[in-house]
Coordinates of N, CA and C in Angstrom, one line a residue:
Chain A
D773 N -18.2 24.4 -0.2 CA -17.0 24.8 -0.8 C -16.8 23.8 -2.0
A774 N -15.5 24.4 -2.8 CA -15.3 23.9 -4.0 C -14.4 22.9 -4.1
G775 N -14.0 22.6 -2.8 CA -12.7 21.1 -2.8 C -11.3 21.8 -3.0
V776 N -10.6 21.4 -3.4 CA -9.2 21.0 -4.1 C -9.2 21.3 -5.6
I777 N -9.3 22.4 -6.4 CA -9.2 22.8 -7.4 C -7.8 21.8 -8.3
Q778 N -7.7 21.8 -9.3 CA -6.3 21.7 -10.5 C -6.3 22.1 -11.6
S779 N -5.6 22.6 -12.4 CA -5.3 22.8 -13.7 C -4.3 22.6 -14.0
P780 N -3.9 22.3 -15.8 CA -5.6 22.1 -16.0 C -5.6 20.9 -15.6
R781 N -6.9 20.3 -16.1 CA -7.3 18.8 -16.0 C -6.3 17.7 -17.1
H782 N -6.0 18.4 -18.1 CA -5.3 17.3 -19.0 C -4.2 18.1 -19.7
E783 N -3.4 17.6 -20.1 CA -2.0 18.5 -20.2 C -1.4 17.6 -21.3
V784 N -1.2 17.7 -22.1 CA -0.4 17.0 -23.6 C 0.8 18.1 -24.2
T785 N 2.4 17.6 -23.9 CA 3.0 18.0 -24.1 C 4.2 17.8 -25.1
E786 N 5.4 17.9 -25.6 CA 6.5 17.7 -26.0 C 7.3 17.5 -24.9
M787 N 8.7 16.1 -25.2 CA 9.3 16.1 -24.7 C 10.7 17.7 -24.7
G788 N 11.0 17.9 -23.2 CA 11.7 19.3 -23.3 C 11.1 20.1 -23.1
Q789 N 9.9 20.5 -23.4 CA 8.9 21.3 -23.0 C 8.6 21.2 -21.1
E790 N 8.3 22.7 -21.1 CA 8.2 22.9 -19.0 C 7.1 22.7 -19.1
V791 N 6.7 22.1 -18.2 CA 5.2 21.9 -18.0 C 4.6 22.5 -16.2
T792 N 3.8 22.9 -15.9 CA 3.8 24.0 -14.9 C 1.7 23.4 -14.4
L793 N 2.0 22.9 -13.1 CA 0.3 22.2 -13.3 C 0.3 22.9 -11.9
R794 N -1.2 22.9 -11.1 CA -1.3 23.9 -10.7 C -2.6 23.7 -9.6
C795 N -2.3 24.0 -8.1 CA -3.2 23.5 -7.1 C -4.1 24.8 -6.6
K796 N -5.0 24.6 -5.9 CA -5.9 25.5 -4.8 C -6.5 24.5 -4.0
P797 N -5.7 24.9 -2.9 CA -6.4 23.6 -2.0 C -7.5 24.2 -0.9
I798 N -8.3 23.8 -0.5 CA -9.1 23.5 0.6 C -9.0 24.9 1.1
S799 N -9.5 25.9 1.6 CA -9.4 27.5 2.4 C -9.1 26.5 3.4
G800 N -8.3 27.1 4.6 CA -8.0 26.8 5.8 C -6.8 25.6 6.2
H801 N -7.1 25.5 5.1 CA -5.8 23.9 5.0 C -5.2 24.3 5.5
D802 N -3.9 23.8 6.0 CA -2.5 24.2 6.3 C -1.6 23.5 5.6
Y803 N -2.1 22.1 5.4 CA -1.1 20.8 5.1 C -1.4 20.5 2.9
L804 N -0.7 20.5 2.2 CA -0.7 20.8 0.5 C 0.3 19.1 0.7
F805 N -0.1 18.7 -0.4 CA 0.4 17.5 -1.0 C 0.5 17.5 -2.5
W806 N 1.8 16.2 -2.9 CA 1.1 16.7 -4.1 C 1.9 14.8 -4.3
Y807 N 0.8 14.4 -5.2 CA 1.2 12.8 -5.9 C 1.4 12.7 -7.2
R808 N 2.2 11.8 -7.4 CA 1.8 11.4 -8.8 C 1.4 9.8 -8.9
Q809 N 0.9 9.3 -9.7 CA -0.1 8.1 -10.1 C 0.4 7.7 -11.5
T810 N 1.3 5.9 -11.2 CA 1.0 5.4 -12.3 C 0.5 4.3 -12.5
M811 N 0.8 3.5 -13.2 CA -0.2 1.8 -13.2 C 1.3 1.0 -12.6
M812 N 2.5 1.8 -12.9 CA 3.7 0.8 -13.0 C 4.5 1.0 -10.9
R813 N 3.9 2.5 -10.8 CA 4.5 2.3 -9.3 C 3.6 2.8 -8.1
G814 N 2.6 3.1 -9.1 CA 1.3 3.3 -7.5 C 0.7 4.8 -7.6
L815 N 0.5 5.2 -5.9 CA 0.3 6.7 -6.3 C 1.8 6.8 -5.2
E816 N 2.1 8.1 -5.3 CA 3.8 8.3 -4.9 C 3.6 10.1 -4.5
L817 N 3.9 10.3 -3.3 CA 4.3 11.6 -2.2 C 5.5 12.0 -3.0
L818 N 5.1 12.8 -3.3 CA 6.3 13.6 -4.1 C 6.8 15.1 -3.4
I819 N 6.0 15.7 -2.6 CA 6.5 16.9 -1.4 C 5.5 17.4 -0.9
Y820 N 4.8 17.8 0.4 CA 4.1 17.9 1.1 C 4.4 19.5 1.9
F821 N 4.0 20.3 1.6 CA 4.5 21.8 2.8 C 3.1 21.8 3.4
N822 N 3.4 22.9 4.5 CA 2.8 22.7 6.0 C 3.1 24.5 6.0
N823 N 1.8 25.1 5.8 CA 2.0 26.8 6.1 C 2.4 27.3 5.0
N824 N 2.5 26.6 4.0 CA 3.7 27.1 3.1 C 5.0 26.8 2.8
V825 N 5.7 26.5 4.0 CA 6.6 25.3 3.4 C 7.2 24.6 3.2
P826 N 8.3 23.4 2.6 CA 8.4 22.6 2.1 C 8.7 21.6 3.2
I827 N 8.4 20.8 3.5 CA 8.5 19.9 5.3 C 9.9 18.7 4.6
D828 N 9.0 17.8 3.3 CA 10.0 17.2 2.9 C 9.7 17.1 1.5
D829 N 10.7 17.0 1.1 CA 10.7 16.9 -0.8 C 11.4 15.2 -1.3
S830 N 11.2 14.6 -0.5 CA 12.5 13.2 -0.8 C 12.0 12.7 -1.5
G831 N 10.4 12.9 -2.1 CA 9.5 12.1 -3.1 C 9.7 12.6 -4.7
M832 N 10.4 13.9 -4.3 CA 11.0 14.6 -5.4 C 11.8 13.6 -6.2
P833 N 11.6 13.4 -7.8 CA 12.2 11.8 -8.6 C 14.0 13.0 -8.8
E834 N 13.5 13.7 -9.5 CA 15.4 14.3 -10.2 C 14.9 15.7 -9.8
D835 N 16.4 16.8 -9.7 CA 16.1 18.1 -10.3 C 15.1 18.9 -11.0
R836 N 14.7 17.9 -12.1 CA 13.8 18.6 -13.1 C 12.1 18.7 -12.7
F837 N 12.2 18.6 -11.7 CA 10.9 18.8 -10.5 C 11.1 19.8 -9.6
S838 N 10.5 20.5 -9.7 CA 10.6 21.6 -8.4 C 9.0 22.0 -7.4
A839 N 8.7 22.4 -7.1 CA 7.3 22.5 -6.2 C 7.5 23.8 -5.4
K840 N 6.0 25.1 -5.7 CA 6.5 26.2 -4.7 C 4.8 26.3 -4.3
M841 N 4.7 26.8 -2.7 CA 3.6 27.6 -2.3 C 3.9 28.7 -2.0
P842 N 3.7 30.0 -3.2 CA 3.7 31.6 -2.5 C 2.8 31.6 -1.9
N843 N 1.9 31.2 -1.8 CA 0.8 31.8 -0.4 C -0.1 30.4 0.4
A844 N -0.9 30.8 0.7 CA -2.0 29.6 1.4 C -2.8 29.0 1.1
S845 N -3.3 29.8 -0.5 CA -4.3 29.2 -1.4 C -3.6 28.8 -2.7
F846 N -2.5 28.6 -3.0 CA -1.5 28.7 -4.4 C -0.2 27.1 -4.5
S847 N -0.6 26.9 -5.1 CA 0.9 25.9 -5.5 C 0.9 25.4 -6.6
T848 N 2.6 25.5 -7.2 CA 2.7 24.7 -8.3 C 3.3 23.8 -8.3
L849 N 3.5 22.5 -9.2 CA 4.4 21.5 -9.4 C 5.1 21.4 -11.3
K850 N 5.9 22.1 -11.3 CA 6.7 22.0 -12.5 C 7.5 21.4 -12.9
I851 N 7.8 20.6 -13.9 CA 8.8 19.8 -14.7 C 9.2 20.9 -15.4
Q852 N 11.0 20.4 -16.0 CA 11.4 21.2 -16.5 C 13.3 20.9 -16.7
P853 N 13.4 20.0 -18.2 CA 12.3 19.8 -19.3 C 11.6 18.1 -18.9
S854 N 10.2 18.2 -19.3 CA 9.9 17.3 -19.4 C 10.3 15.9 -19.9
E855 N 9.7 14.9 -19.6 CA 10.7 13.7 -21.0 C 9.3 12.6 -20.6
P856 N 9.3 11.8 -21.0 CA 7.9 10.9 -21.8 C 7.6 9.7 -20.5
R857 N 8.4 9.6 -19.3 CA 8.6 8.8 -18.1 C 7.9 9.5 -17.3
D858 N 7.9 11.4 -17.7 CA 6.7 12.0 -16.9 C 5.5 11.7 -16.8
S859 N 4.7 11.6 -17.9 CA 3.8 11.2 -18.3 C 2.7 10.0 -16.7
A860 N 1.5 10.8 -16.3 CA 1.4 10.2 -15.5 C 0.3 11.1 -14.9
V861 N -0.7 10.3 -13.7 CA -1.7 11.6 -13.3 C -1.2 12.2 -11.8
Y862 N -1.4 13.1 -12.3 CA -0.9 14.5 -10.5 C -1.9 14.7 -9.6
F863 N -2.0 14.6 -8.7 CA -2.8 14.7 -7.6 C -2.8 15.9 -6.8
C864 N -3.1 16.6 -6.3 CA -2.9 17.2 -5.3 C -3.9 17.1 -4.2
A865 N -3.1 17.2 -2.8 CA -4.7 17.2 -1.4 C -4.0 18.2 -0.5
S866 N -5.2 18.6 0.1 CA -5.1 19.1 1.2 C -5.8 18.9 2.4
R867 N -5.3 19.0 4.1 CA -6.3 18.7 5.1 C -5.1 20.2 6.2
P868 N -6.9 20.1 7.3 CA -6.4 21.1 7.9 C -5.5 20.8 9.4
T869 N -4.5 21.1 9.4 CA -3.6 20.3 11.3 C -4.7 19.6 12.2
G870 N -5.7 20.4 12.1 CA -6.6 19.6 13.3 C -7.6 18.8 12.7
G871 N -8.7 18.8 13.2 CA -9.7 17.4 12.3 C -9.8 16.0 12.5
G872 N -9.0 15.3 13.4 CA -8.6 14.3 13.9 C -8.6 13.2 13.3
T873 N -8.7 12.8 12.3 CA -9.1 12.0 11.5 C -7.7 12.0 10.3
Y874 N -6.9 12.7 10.2 CA -5.9 13.7 9.7 C -6.2 13.3 7.3
E875 N -8.1 13.2 7.5 CA -8.2 13.2 6.3 C -7.6 14.0 5.3
Q876 N -7.0 13.3 3.7 CA -6.7 14.2 2.7 C -7.9 15.0 1.9
Y877 N -8.2 15.6 1.7 CA -9.4 16.4 0.7 C -8.2 15.8 -1.1
F878 N -8.6 15.1 -1.9 CA -7.8 15.1 -3.0 C -8.6 15.8 -4.2
G879 N -7.4 16.4 -5.0 CA -8.3 17.1 -6.5 C -8.3 16.2 -7.5
P880 N -9.3 16.1 -8.5 CA -9.4 15.8 -8.9 C -8.1 15.1 -10.0
G881 N -7.1 15.6 -10.1 CA -6.1 15.4 -11.0 C -5.6 15.9 -12.2
T882 N -4.4 15.9 -12.5 CA -3.9 16.5 -14.2 C -3.4 15.5 -14.7
R883 N -4.4 15.0 -15.6 CA -3.4 13.9 -16.5 C -2.6 14.3 -17.7
L884 N -1.4 14.2 -17.3 CA -0.1 14.7 -18.4 C 0.5 13.6 -18.8
T885 N 1.1 13.6 -20.3 CA 1.4 13.7 -21.5 C 1.9 13.9 -21.7
V886 N 3.2 13.3 -21.9 CA 4.6 13.9 -22.6 C 5.1 13.4 -23.5
T887 N 4.7 13.4 -25.0 CA 5.1 12.5 -26.2 C 6.7 12.9 -26.1
Chain B
G475 N 11.0 0.6 8.8 CA 10.6 1.6 7.7 C 9.1 2.0 7.1
E476 N 8.6 1.9 7.1 CA 6.9 2.5 6.2 C 7.0 1.7 4.8
D477 N 5.4 1.1 5.6 CA 5.0 -0.3 3.9 C 4.1 -0.7 4.3
V478 N 2.7 -0.4 3.2 CA 1.7 -0.5 2.8 C 1.5 -1.2 1.6
E479 N 0.9 -3.4 1.9 CA 0.6 -3.3 0.7 C -0.3 -4.5 0.9
Q480 N -1.0 -4.3 -0.2 CA -2.4 -5.0 -0.8 C -2.2 -5.6 -1.7
S481 N -3.7 -6.6 -2.5 CA -3.3 -7.0 -3.9 C -3.4 -6.4 -4.8
L482 N -3.5 -6.4 -5.8 CA -4.1 -5.4 -7.0 C -5.4 -5.6 -8.1
F483 N -5.8 -6.7 -7.8 CA -6.7 -7.0 -8.2 C -7.7 -8.0 -7.4
L484 N -8.6 -7.7 -7.3 CA -9.7 -8.3 -7.5 C -11.2 -8.2 -8.2
S485 N -11.8 -9.8 -7.8 CA -13.0 -9.5 -8.5 C -13.9 -10.2 -8.2
V486 N -15.8 -9.5 -8.3 CA -16.5 -10.5 -7.6 C -17.9 -9.6 -8.6
R487 N -18.5 -11.1 -7.8 CA -19.7 -11.3 -8.7 C -20.6 -10.1 -7.9
E488 N -21.6 -9.4 -8.8 CA -22.9 -8.5 -7.8 C -23.6 -8.9 -6.8
G489 N -23.6 -8.6 -5.7 CA -24.7 -8.7 -4.9 C -23.9 -10.1 -3.8
D490 N -21.8 -10.2 -3.8 CA -21.4 -10.7 -3.2 C -20.8 -10.4 -2.6
S491 N -20.0 -10.7 -1.0 CA -19.2 -9.9 -0.6 C -17.9 -9.7 -1.1
S492 N -17.5 -8.5 -0.9 CA -15.6 -8.2 -1.3 C -15.1 -8.0 0.0
V493 N -13.8 -9.1 -0.1 CA -13.4 -8.3 1.2 C -11.6 -8.1 0.7
I494 N -11.0 -6.9 1.1 CA -10.1 -6.8 0.4 C -9.1 -6.4 1.4
N495 N -8.5 -6.7 1.7 CA -7.3 -7.1 2.5 C -5.8 -6.1 2.2
C496 N -5.3 -5.9 3.8 CA -3.7 -4.7 3.3 C -2.9 -5.3 4.7
T497 N -1.9 -5.2 4.0 CA -1.2 -5.4 5.4 C -0.2 -4.2 5.9
Y498 N 0.4 -3.6 7.2 CA 1.8 -2.7 6.9 C 2.0 -3.0 7.8
T499 N 3.3 -2.6 8.2 CA 4.8 -2.2 8.6 C 5.1 -1.3 10.4
D500 N 4.5 -0.4 10.0 CA 4.7 0.6 10.8 C 3.7 0.6 12.3
S501 N 4.5 0.1 13.1 CA 3.6 -0.4 14.6 C 3.0 0.5 15.2
S502 N 3.7 1.9 14.9 CA 3.5 2.9 15.5 C 2.6 3.6 14.7
S503 N 1.6 3.4 14.0 CA 0.7 3.6 13.1 C -1.3 3.4 14.1
T504 N -1.3 5.3 14.2 CA -2.8 5.6 14.5 C -3.7 5.8 14.1
Y505 N -3.7 6.1 13.2 CA -5.4 6.0 11.9 C -4.7 4.9 11.1
L506 N -5.8 4.4 10.5 CA -6.1 3.3 9.1 C -7.0 3.6 8.2
Y507 N -7.1 4.0 7.5 CA -7.6 4.0 6.4 C -7.9 3.3 5.2
W508 N -9.1 3.6 4.7 CA -10.0 3.1 3.5 C -10.0 4.2 2.4
Y509 N -9.3 4.5 1.3 CA -9.7 5.2 0.1 C -10.5 4.8 -1.1
K510 N -11.7 5.1 -1.6 CA -11.2 5.0 -2.5 C -11.3 6.1 -4.0
Q511 N -10.9 5.7 -5.5 CA -10.8 6.2 -6.3 C -11.5 6.1 -7.8
E512 N -12.7 6.7 -7.9 CA -13.5 6.0 -8.9 C -12.9 6.2 -10.5
P513 N -13.4 6.2 -11.1 CA -13.1 6.5 -12.3 C -12.5 7.8 -12.8
G514 N -11.2 8.3 -13.0 CA -11.1 9.8 -13.5 C -11.3 11.1 -12.3
A515 N -11.2 10.0 -11.1 CA -11.2 11.1 -10.0 C -10.2 10.5 -9.0
G516 N -9.9 11.8 -8.0 CA -9.1 11.5 -6.8 C -9.6 10.7 -6.1
L517 N -9.0 10.9 -4.8 CA -9.1 9.8 -3.7 C -10.1 9.8 -2.9
Q518 N -10.8 9.6 -2.7 CA -11.9 10.1 -0.9 C -12.3 9.1 0.1
L519 N -12.3 9.4 1.2 CA -11.8 8.7 1.9 C -13.3 8.1 1.8
L520 N -12.7 7.0 2.2 CA -14.3 5.7 2.3 C -14.6 6.1 3.6
T521 N -13.8 5.3 4.6 CA -13.7 4.9 6.2 C -12.3 5.0 6.8
Y522 N -12.8 5.2 8.2 CA -11.4 5.1 9.0 C -10.9 4.1 10.4
I523 N -10.1 4.2 10.6 CA -10.1 2.8 11.9 C -8.9 3.5 13.0
F524 N -9.3 3.9 14.5 CA -8.3 4.5 15.2 C -7.0 3.1 15.7
S525 N -6.2 3.0 15.3 CA -5.7 1.6 15.9 C -5.9 1.0 17.4
N526 N -7.0 1.4 18.1 CA -7.5 1.2 19.6 C -8.6 0.1 19.0
M527 N -9.0 0.2 17.9 CA -10.5 -0.4 18.1 C -10.0 -1.7 17.0
D528 N -11.1 -2.6 17.1 CA -10.5 -3.9 16.3 C -11.8 -4.2 15.4
M529 N -12.7 -3.4 15.1 CA -13.8 -3.6 13.9 C -14.3 -2.1 14.0
K530 N -15.1 -1.9 12.8 CA -16.3 -1.0 12.6 C -16.5 -0.8 11.6
Q531 N -18.1 -0.9 12.1 CA -19.3 -1.4 10.6 C -19.9 0.4 10.3
D532 N -20.1 0.1 9.3 CA -20.5 1.6 8.6 C -21.8 1.3 7.3
Q533 N -22.8 0.8 7.2 CA -24.0 0.1 6.4 C -23.2 -0.8 5.9
R534 N -22.8 -0.9 4.4 CA -21.9 -2.3 4.0 C -21.3 -2.3 4.2
L535 N -20.4 -1.3 4.8 CA -18.6 -1.5 5.1 C -18.3 -2.0 6.6
T536 N -17.5 -3.2 6.1 CA -16.8 -3.6 7.8 C -15.3 -3.4 8.1
V537 N -14.8 -3.0 8.3 CA -13.4 -2.7 8.8 C -13.2 -3.3 9.8
L538 N -12.4 -4.0 10.0 CA -11.1 -5.4 10.6 C -9.8 -4.9 10.3
L539 N -9.2 -4.7 12.0 CA -7.8 -4.3 12.3 C -7.9 -5.8 13.6
N540 N -6.2 -6.0 12.4 CA -6.1 -6.8 13.5 C -4.4 -6.2 14.2
K541 N -4.2 -5.7 14.6 CA -2.8 -4.9 15.1 C -1.3 -5.2 15.4
K542 N -1.7 -7.1 16.2 CA -0.7 -7.7 16.4 C 0.0 -8.2 15.2
D543 N -0.5 -8.8 13.7 CA -0.2 -8.4 12.5 C 0.4 -7.6 12.0
K544 N -0.7 -7.1 12.1 CA -0.9 -5.1 11.2 C -1.7 -6.1 10.3
H545 N -2.6 -6.5 10.3 CA -3.5 -6.3 9.1 C -4.9 -6.1 8.9
L546 N -5.5 -5.4 8.0 CA -6.3 -4.4 7.5 C -7.2 -4.8 6.8
S547 N -8.1 -5.2 6.6 CA -9.6 -5.4 5.8 C -10.9 -4.6 5.6
L548 N -11.0 -4.4 4.1 CA -12.3 -4.0 4.5 C -13.3 -4.7 3.7
R549 N -14.6 -5.1 4.3 CA -15.5 -6.1 3.7 C -16.8 -5.1 3.2
I550 N -17.1 -5.2 2.3 CA -18.0 -4.4 2.0 C -19.2 -5.4 0.7
A551 N -20.7 -5.4 1.7 CA -21.3 -6.4 1.4 C -21.9 -6.5 0.4
D552 N -22.6 -7.4 -0.1 CA -23.9 -6.7 -1.3 C -23.1 -6.0 -1.8
T553 N -22.0 -6.1 -3.1 CA -21.1 -5.9 -3.5 C -22.3 -5.2 -4.3
Q554 N -22.5 -4.0 -5.5 CA -23.2 -3.3 -6.6 C -22.0 -2.6 -7.6
T555 N -22.4 -2.8 -8.3 CA -21.2 -2.7 -9.8 C -20.9 -1.1 -9.4
G556 N -21.4 -0.2 -9.0 CA -21.0 0.7 -8.8 C -19.8 1.0 -7.2
D557 N -20.0 -0.1 -6.9 CA -18.4 -0.3 -6.2 C -17.2 -0.4 -6.6
S558 N -17.4 -0.6 -8.6 CA -16.1 -1.2 -8.9 C -15.3 0.3 -8.4
A559 N -14.3 0.0 -8.6 CA -13.1 1.1 -8.0 C -12.1 0.6 -7.8
I560 N -10.9 1.6 -7.7 CA -9.8 1.6 -6.5 C -9.7 1.4 -5.2
Y561 N -9.8 0.8 -4.9 CA -8.9 0.9 -2.9 C -7.9 0.6 -2.3
F562 N -7.8 2.1 -1.8 CA -6.4 2.4 -1.6 C -6.5 2.2 0.3
C563 N -4.8 1.1 1.0 CA -5.0 1.0 2.3 C -3.7 2.1 2.6
A564 N -4.1 3.0 3.8 CA -2.7 3.7 4.0 C -3.0 3.8 5.7
E565 N -2.0 4.1 5.9 CA -1.9 4.8 8.0 C -1.1 5.7 7.9
S566 N -1.4 6.0 9.2 CA -0.5 7.4 9.4 C -0.4 7.2 10.7
R567 N 0.5 8.6 11.0 CA 0.9 8.4 13.0 C 0.3 9.4 13.6
A568 N 0.2 9.6 14.8 CA -0.2 10.4 15.3 C 0.6 12.0 15.2
G569 N -0.2 12.5 14.9 CA 0.4 13.7 14.1 C -0.2 13.9 12.4
G570 N -0.2 12.7 12.0 CA -0.4 12.9 11.0 C 0.2 13.5 9.7
F571 N 1.5 13.4 9.8 CA 2.2 14.7 8.8 C 2.3 14.3 7.9
K572 N 2.5 12.7 7.4 CA 1.9 12.3 6.4 C 1.5 11.1 5.9
T573 N 0.8 10.5 5.3 CA 0.0 9.3 5.2 C 0.9 8.3 3.9
I574 N 0.9 7.6 4.9 CA 1.3 6.6 3.7 C -0.4 5.6 3.2
F575 N 0.1 5.9 1.5 CA -0.8 4.7 0.6 C -0.2 3.6 0.1
G576 N -1.4 2.4 0.3 CA -0.9 1.2 -0.8 C -1.1 1.5 -1.8
A577 N -0.7 0.8 -3.0 CA -0.4 0.8 -4.4 C -2.3 0.6 -4.9
G578 N -2.9 0.0 -4.1 CA -4.0 0.3 -4.6 C -5.2 -1.3 -4.7
T579 N -5.8 -1.5 -4.6 CA -7.1 -2.6 -5.6 C -7.9 -2.5 -6.1
R580 N -7.7 -3.3 -7.1 CA -8.6 -2.5 -8.2 C -10.2 -3.6 -8.4
L581 N -11.3 -3.4 -7.8 CA -12.2 -4.4 -7.5 C -12.9 -4.3 -8.7
F582 N -13.6 -5.4 -9.3 CA -14.8 -5.6 -10.9 C -15.5 -5.8 -10.0
V583 N -16.2 -5.5 -9.7 CA -18.1 -6.3 -9.8 C -18.5 -6.8 -11.2
K584 N -19.0 -8.4 -11.3 CA -19.5 -8.0 -12.3 C -20.7 -8.5 -12.5
A585 N -21.4 -8.3 -13.3 CA -23.1 -8.7 -13.5 C -23.4 -9.6 -13.3

């Protein structure tokens, strides 16, 4: 298995532009999580989906952030308009319903820089 | 509430043992984890322990759980430069709908 795939790996954009981050979970995993990592705030859970349905979006910082999961193999996190304080590494993770340990499998992350 | 706390930095010499500590607040935690993040990569599960266990050993890794004090530790024996990474403590409840992560401890290993 290729693991969780995220694209792009790096994104540099100007303030005010729309940014879309993409994630392909591991096949058969029905939970998908979006996290943001910064030096100041550590690892923050933004939103998670179960069977393509958003379950908890309480971590989404504000209305500029939105996430979708149109099917079991694809999810997007969109920031519109972007601001410099959104600069961070964004991780996508997935896991199956069973498995015993509830281990999450992380993608390599997208490093976002907003200038 | 749910909270996981850990120290931010640890520096050790190569060959010494490293001990990374963590405290959590959720008494109903069922699974406790240590994830490792290497530079430029995502987190990867290193080891885990069920809440009904006190200790788990896996090669150079020893996990100790004090459920009464809600304290979790990770000991790495014979620490190598390749162990330099960020180590995240995490917990989840039965069902594991979401996992609560600590801020991560950055381990520096000096040659």
